[in-house]
Amino acid sequence: MKVKTILVSQPEPKIENSPYFDLQEKQKVKIDFRPFIHVEGVSAKEIRHEKVDLNNYTAIILTSRNAVDHFFRVAEEMRFKVPDSLKYFCQSEAVAYYLQKYVVYRKRKIYVGKRIFSELSPTTDKVKPEVPETLNALGVNWKQSTFYKTVVSDLSDLANVYYDVLVFFSPSGIESLFQNFPDFKQNETRIAVFGNTTIKAVEEKGLRVDISAPTPETPSMTMALQKYIDKVNKGK
């Protein structure tokens, strides 16, 4: 079956030269974007109930831009003046540079990891088992506090809307699909996934993976979609 419509379970790209827009124009397909999950901030009151006092910490681990935004939001709500001496451990350069939104970058102690947890740990409500193990092994006096949560988006308006391809990038997207539509049946819908953990989540739900990335031949999702559409739409 030919592909005419695609739903990407992420926000619409803000850049004009997104490869999704190029794909849409080149292949003459309709691509819609809809986040299946979203982030909600936790109130300062809730964090106080966890007995967290920001004055007691000399460093913070930041794994995403969301973590940066919500740390400074909570600090403001608590009327906590973030000290110049605070150390920031960031999972990537992108996160580190994003700190410039809140601090003078060159005057702060900012460290960038290599995207492996042996150096860093997450600061959301999704904590992997190795997080406490690694920090304890390092002899670090640490505490986990949830500043924001990843929650399922309401997709009820899509109940009677059908797409030829659904695109997922995380197990949370699959979880959202079934929380919104417990009786979802794949039938002729093609499912595109990014990453092995997402593939596993799809298969655990008894669904079929039709398109996957990254691969040596198609390192990006748009490239994988391009290859698949070429095959089914044009018979290549």
Coordinates of C-alpha atoms in Angstrom, one line a residue:
M1 CA 0.0 0.0 0.0
K2 CA 1.2 3.5 -0.9
V3 CA 2.1 6.0 1.8
K4 CA 0.1 9.2 1.7
T5 CA -0.1 10.3 5.3
I6 CA 2.4 10.2 8.2
L7 CA 2.0 11.2 11.8
V8 CA 5.2 12.0 13.7
S9 CA 4.9 11.7 17.5
Q10 CA 7.0 14.8 18.2
P11 CA 6.5 18.6 18.0
E12 CA 6.7 20.2 14.6
P13 CA 10.2 21.3 13.8
K14 CA 10.8 25.0 14.3
I15 CA 13.5 25.2 11.6
E16 CA 12.4 25.9 8.0
N17 CA 14.9 23.5 6.5
S18 CA 13.8 20.4 8.4
P19 CA 14.3 17.2 6.4
Y20 CA 10.7 16.3 7.2
F21 CA 9.5 19.3 5.1
D22 CA 11.9 18.3 2.3
L23 CA 10.5 14.8 2.5
Q24 CA 6.9 16.1 2.4
E25 CA 7.6 18.2 -0.7
K26 CA 9.6 15.6 -2.5
Q27 CA 7.3 12.7 -2.0
K28 CA 4.0 14.6 -2.0
V29 CA 2.9 13.1 1.3
K30 CA 1.1 14.8 4.2
I31 CA 3.2 14.9 7.4
D32 CA 1.5 15.9 10.7
F33 CA 3.3 16.4 14.0
R34 CA 1.8 15.6 17.4
P35 CA 3.6 15.1 20.7
F36 CA 2.4 11.9 22.3
I37 CA 4.1 12.8 25.6
H38 CA 4.9 16.2 27.2
V39 CA 6.7 17.6 30.2
E40 CA 4.9 19.1 33.2
G41 CA 6.8 21.0 35.9
V42 CA 6.6 19.9 39.5
S43 CA 5.7 22.7 41.9
A44 CA 8.2 24.1 44.5
K45 CA 5.7 23.1 47.2
E46 CA 5.9 19.4 46.1
I47 CA 9.7 19.5 46.0
R48 CA 9.8 21.0 49.6
H49 CA 7.7 18.0 50.7
E50 CA 10.6 15.8 49.5
K51 CA 12.7 17.8 52.0
V52 CA 15.0 19.2 49.3
D53 CA 16.9 22.4 50.3
L54 CA 18.8 23.7 47.3
N55 CA 21.2 25.4 49.7
N56 CA 22.6 22.0 50.6
Y57 CA 24.0 21.2 47.2
T58 CA 27.2 22.2 45.4
A59 CA 26.5 20.6 42.1
I60 CA 23.6 19.6 39.8
I61 CA 23.5 17.0 37.0
L62 CA 21.5 18.2 33.9
T63 CA 20.6 15.7 31.1
S64 CA 18.4 17.9 29.0
R65 CA 17.2 21.4 28.2
N66 CA 14.0 20.6 30.1
A67 CA 16.2 19.9 33.2
V68 CA 17.8 23.3 32.9
D69 CA 14.5 25.1 32.5
H70 CA 12.9 23.5 35.4
F71 CA 15.8 23.8 37.8
F72 CA 15.9 27.5 37.3
R73 CA 12.1 27.7 37.4
V74 CA 12.1 25.9 40.8
A75 CA 14.9 28.0 42.1
E76 CA 12.9 31.2 41.3
E77 CA 9.7 29.8 42.9
M78 CA 11.8 29.0 46.0
R79 CA 13.4 32.4 45.9
F80 CA 16.7 30.6 45.9
K81 CA 19.6 32.7 44.5
V82 CA 21.7 30.3 42.5
P83 CA 25.3 30.8 43.7
D84 CA 28.1 31.5 41.2
S85 CA 30.0 28.5 42.7
L86 CA 27.4 25.9 41.7
K87 CA 28.9 23.2 39.5
Y88 CA 26.9 22.1 36.5
F89 CA 27.4 18.6 35.0
C90 CA 25.8 18.4 31.6
Q91 CA 25.2 15.4 29.4
S92 CA 26.0 17.1 26.2
E93 CA 27.4 20.3 24.8
A94 CA 24.0 21.3 23.7
V95 CA 22.7 21.2 27.3
A96 CA 25.8 23.1 28.5
Y97 CA 25.4 25.9 25.9
Y98 CA 21.7 26.1 26.8
L99 CA 22.7 27.2 30.3
Q100 CA 23.6 30.5 28.7
K101 CA 19.9 31.3 28.8
Y102 CA 20.3 31.6 32.6
V103 CA 24.0 32.1 33.5
V104 CA 27.1 33.8 32.1
Y105 CA 28.7 30.7 30.6
R106 CA 32.4 31.7 30.9
K107 CA 32.1 32.5 34.6
R108 CA 30.5 29.2 35.7
K109 CA 31.9 25.8 36.5
I110 CA 30.3 23.8 33.7
Y111 CA 31.4 20.2 32.8
V112 CA 30.3 18.3 29.8
G113 CA 30.0 14.5 29.7
K114 CA 30.1 12.1 26.8
R115 CA 26.5 11.0 27.0
I116 CA 27.2 7.9 29.1
F117 CA 25.8 7.4 32.6
S118 CA 29.1 6.6 34.2
E119 CA 29.6 10.4 34.1
L120 CA 26.1 11.6 34.6
S121 CA 22.6 10.8 35.9
P122 CA 19.1 11.9 34.8
T123 CA 17.1 14.5 36.7
T124 CA 13.6 13.5 35.6
D125 CA 11.1 11.1 37.2
K126 CA 12.5 8.3 34.9
V127 CA 15.5 6.9 36.7
K128 CA 17.4 3.9 35.6
P129 CA 18.7 1.4 38.1
E130 CA 22.4 2.2 37.5
V131 CA 21.9 5.8 38.6
P132 CA 22.1 5.2 42.4
E133 CA 24.7 2.4 41.9
T134 CA 27.1 4.7 40.0
L135 CA 26.7 7.7 42.3
N136 CA 27.2 5.5 45.3
A137 CA 30.2 3.9 43.8
L138 CA 31.7 7.4 43.3
G139 CA 31.1 8.1 47.0
V140 CA 29.0 11.1 46.1
N141 CA 26.5 12.5 48.7
W142 CA 23.5 12.9 46.5
K143 CA 19.7 13.1 46.4
Q144 CA 17.2 12.6 43.7
S145 CA 14.5 15.2 43.3
T146 CA 11.8 15.3 40.5
F147 CA 11.6 18.8 39.1
Y148 CA 9.5 17.8 36.1
K149 CA 7.5 14.8 34.9
T150 CA 7.0 13.2 31.5
V151 CA 3.3 12.6 31.1
V152 CA 1.0 11.2 28.4
S153 CA -0.7 13.7 26.1
D154 CA -4.4 13.6 25.4
L155 CA -4.9 12.3 21.9
S156 CA -8.6 11.7 22.1
D157 CA -9.2 14.0 19.0
L158 CA -7.3 11.5 16.9
A159 CA -9.7 8.6 17.7
N160 CA -11.2 8.5 14.2
V161 CA -8.1 9.8 12.3
Y162 CA -6.0 7.3 10.5
Y163 CA -2.5 7.6 9.1
D164 CA -0.6 5.3 6.8
V165 CA 2.6 5.6 9.0
L166 CA 3.0 6.3 12.7
V167 CA 6.5 7.4 13.8
F168 CA 7.8 6.8 17.3
F169 CA 11.1 7.7 19.0
S170 CA 10.7 6.3 22.5
P171 CA 8.9 3.6 24.5
S172 CA 7.0 6.4 26.1
G173 CA 5.4 7.2 22.8
I174 CA 4.1 3.6 22.5
E175 CA 2.9 3.8 26.1
S176 CA 0.9 6.9 25.2
L177 CA -0.6 5.3 22.2
F178 CA -2.1 2.5 24.3
Q179 CA -3.1 4.7 27.2
N180 CA -5.1 6.8 24.7
F181 CA -6.3 3.9 22.6
P182 CA -6.3 0.6 24.6
D183 CA -7.9 -1.3 21.7
F184 CA -5.5 -0.1 19.1
K185 CA -5.1 -2.5 16.2
Q186 CA -2.3 -2.0 13.7
N187 CA -3.9 -3.6 10.7
E188 CA -2.5 -1.9 7.6
T189 CA -0.9 1.0 9.5
R190 CA 2.9 1.0 9.1
I191 CA 5.0 1.7 12.2
A192 CA 8.3 3.5 12.0
V193 CA 10.6 3.4 15.1
F194 CA 13.9 5.0 16.1
G195 CA 16.2 3.0 18.4
N196 CA 16.4 -0.5 19.8
T197 CA 14.4 0.3 23.0
T198 CA 11.6 1.6 20.9
I199 CA 11.6 -1.4 18.7
K200 CA 11.4 -3.6 21.8
A201 CA 8.5 -1.6 23.2
V202 CA 6.6 -2.0 19.9
E203 CA 7.2 -5.7 19.7
E204 CA 6.2 -6.2 23.3
K205 CA 2.8 -4.8 22.4
G206 CA 2.5 -7.4 19.7
L207 CA 2.9 -4.8 16.9
R208 CA 4.8 -5.0 13.7
V209 CA 7.9 -2.8 13.0
D210 CA 7.8 -1.8 9.3
I211 CA 10.5 0.9 9.3
S212 CA 13.4 1.3 11.6
A213 CA 16.4 3.6 12.1
P214 CA 19.2 4.2 12.7
T215 CA 20.9 1.7 10.4
P216 CA 24.2 2.1 8.5
E217 CA 22.2 2.8 5.3
T218 CA 19.6 5.0 6.9
P219 CA 21.1 6.8 10.0
S220 CA 18.1 9.2 10.3
M221 CA 14.4 8.6 10.5
T222 CA 13.7 10.8 7.5
M223 CA 16.1 8.7 5.4
A224 CA 14.4 5.5 6.5
L225 CA 11.0 7.0 5.6
Q226 CA 12.4 8.1 2.2
K227 CA 13.7 4.7 1.4
Y228 CA 10.4 3.0 2.4
I229 CA 8.3 5.5 0.5
D230 CA 10.4 5.1 -2.6
K231 CA 9.9 1.4 -2.4
V232 CA 6.1 1.3 -1.9
N233 CA 5.0 4.4 -3.7
K234 CA 7.3 4.1 -6.8
G235 CA 8.0 0.4 -6.8
K236 CA 11.8 0.9 -6.5

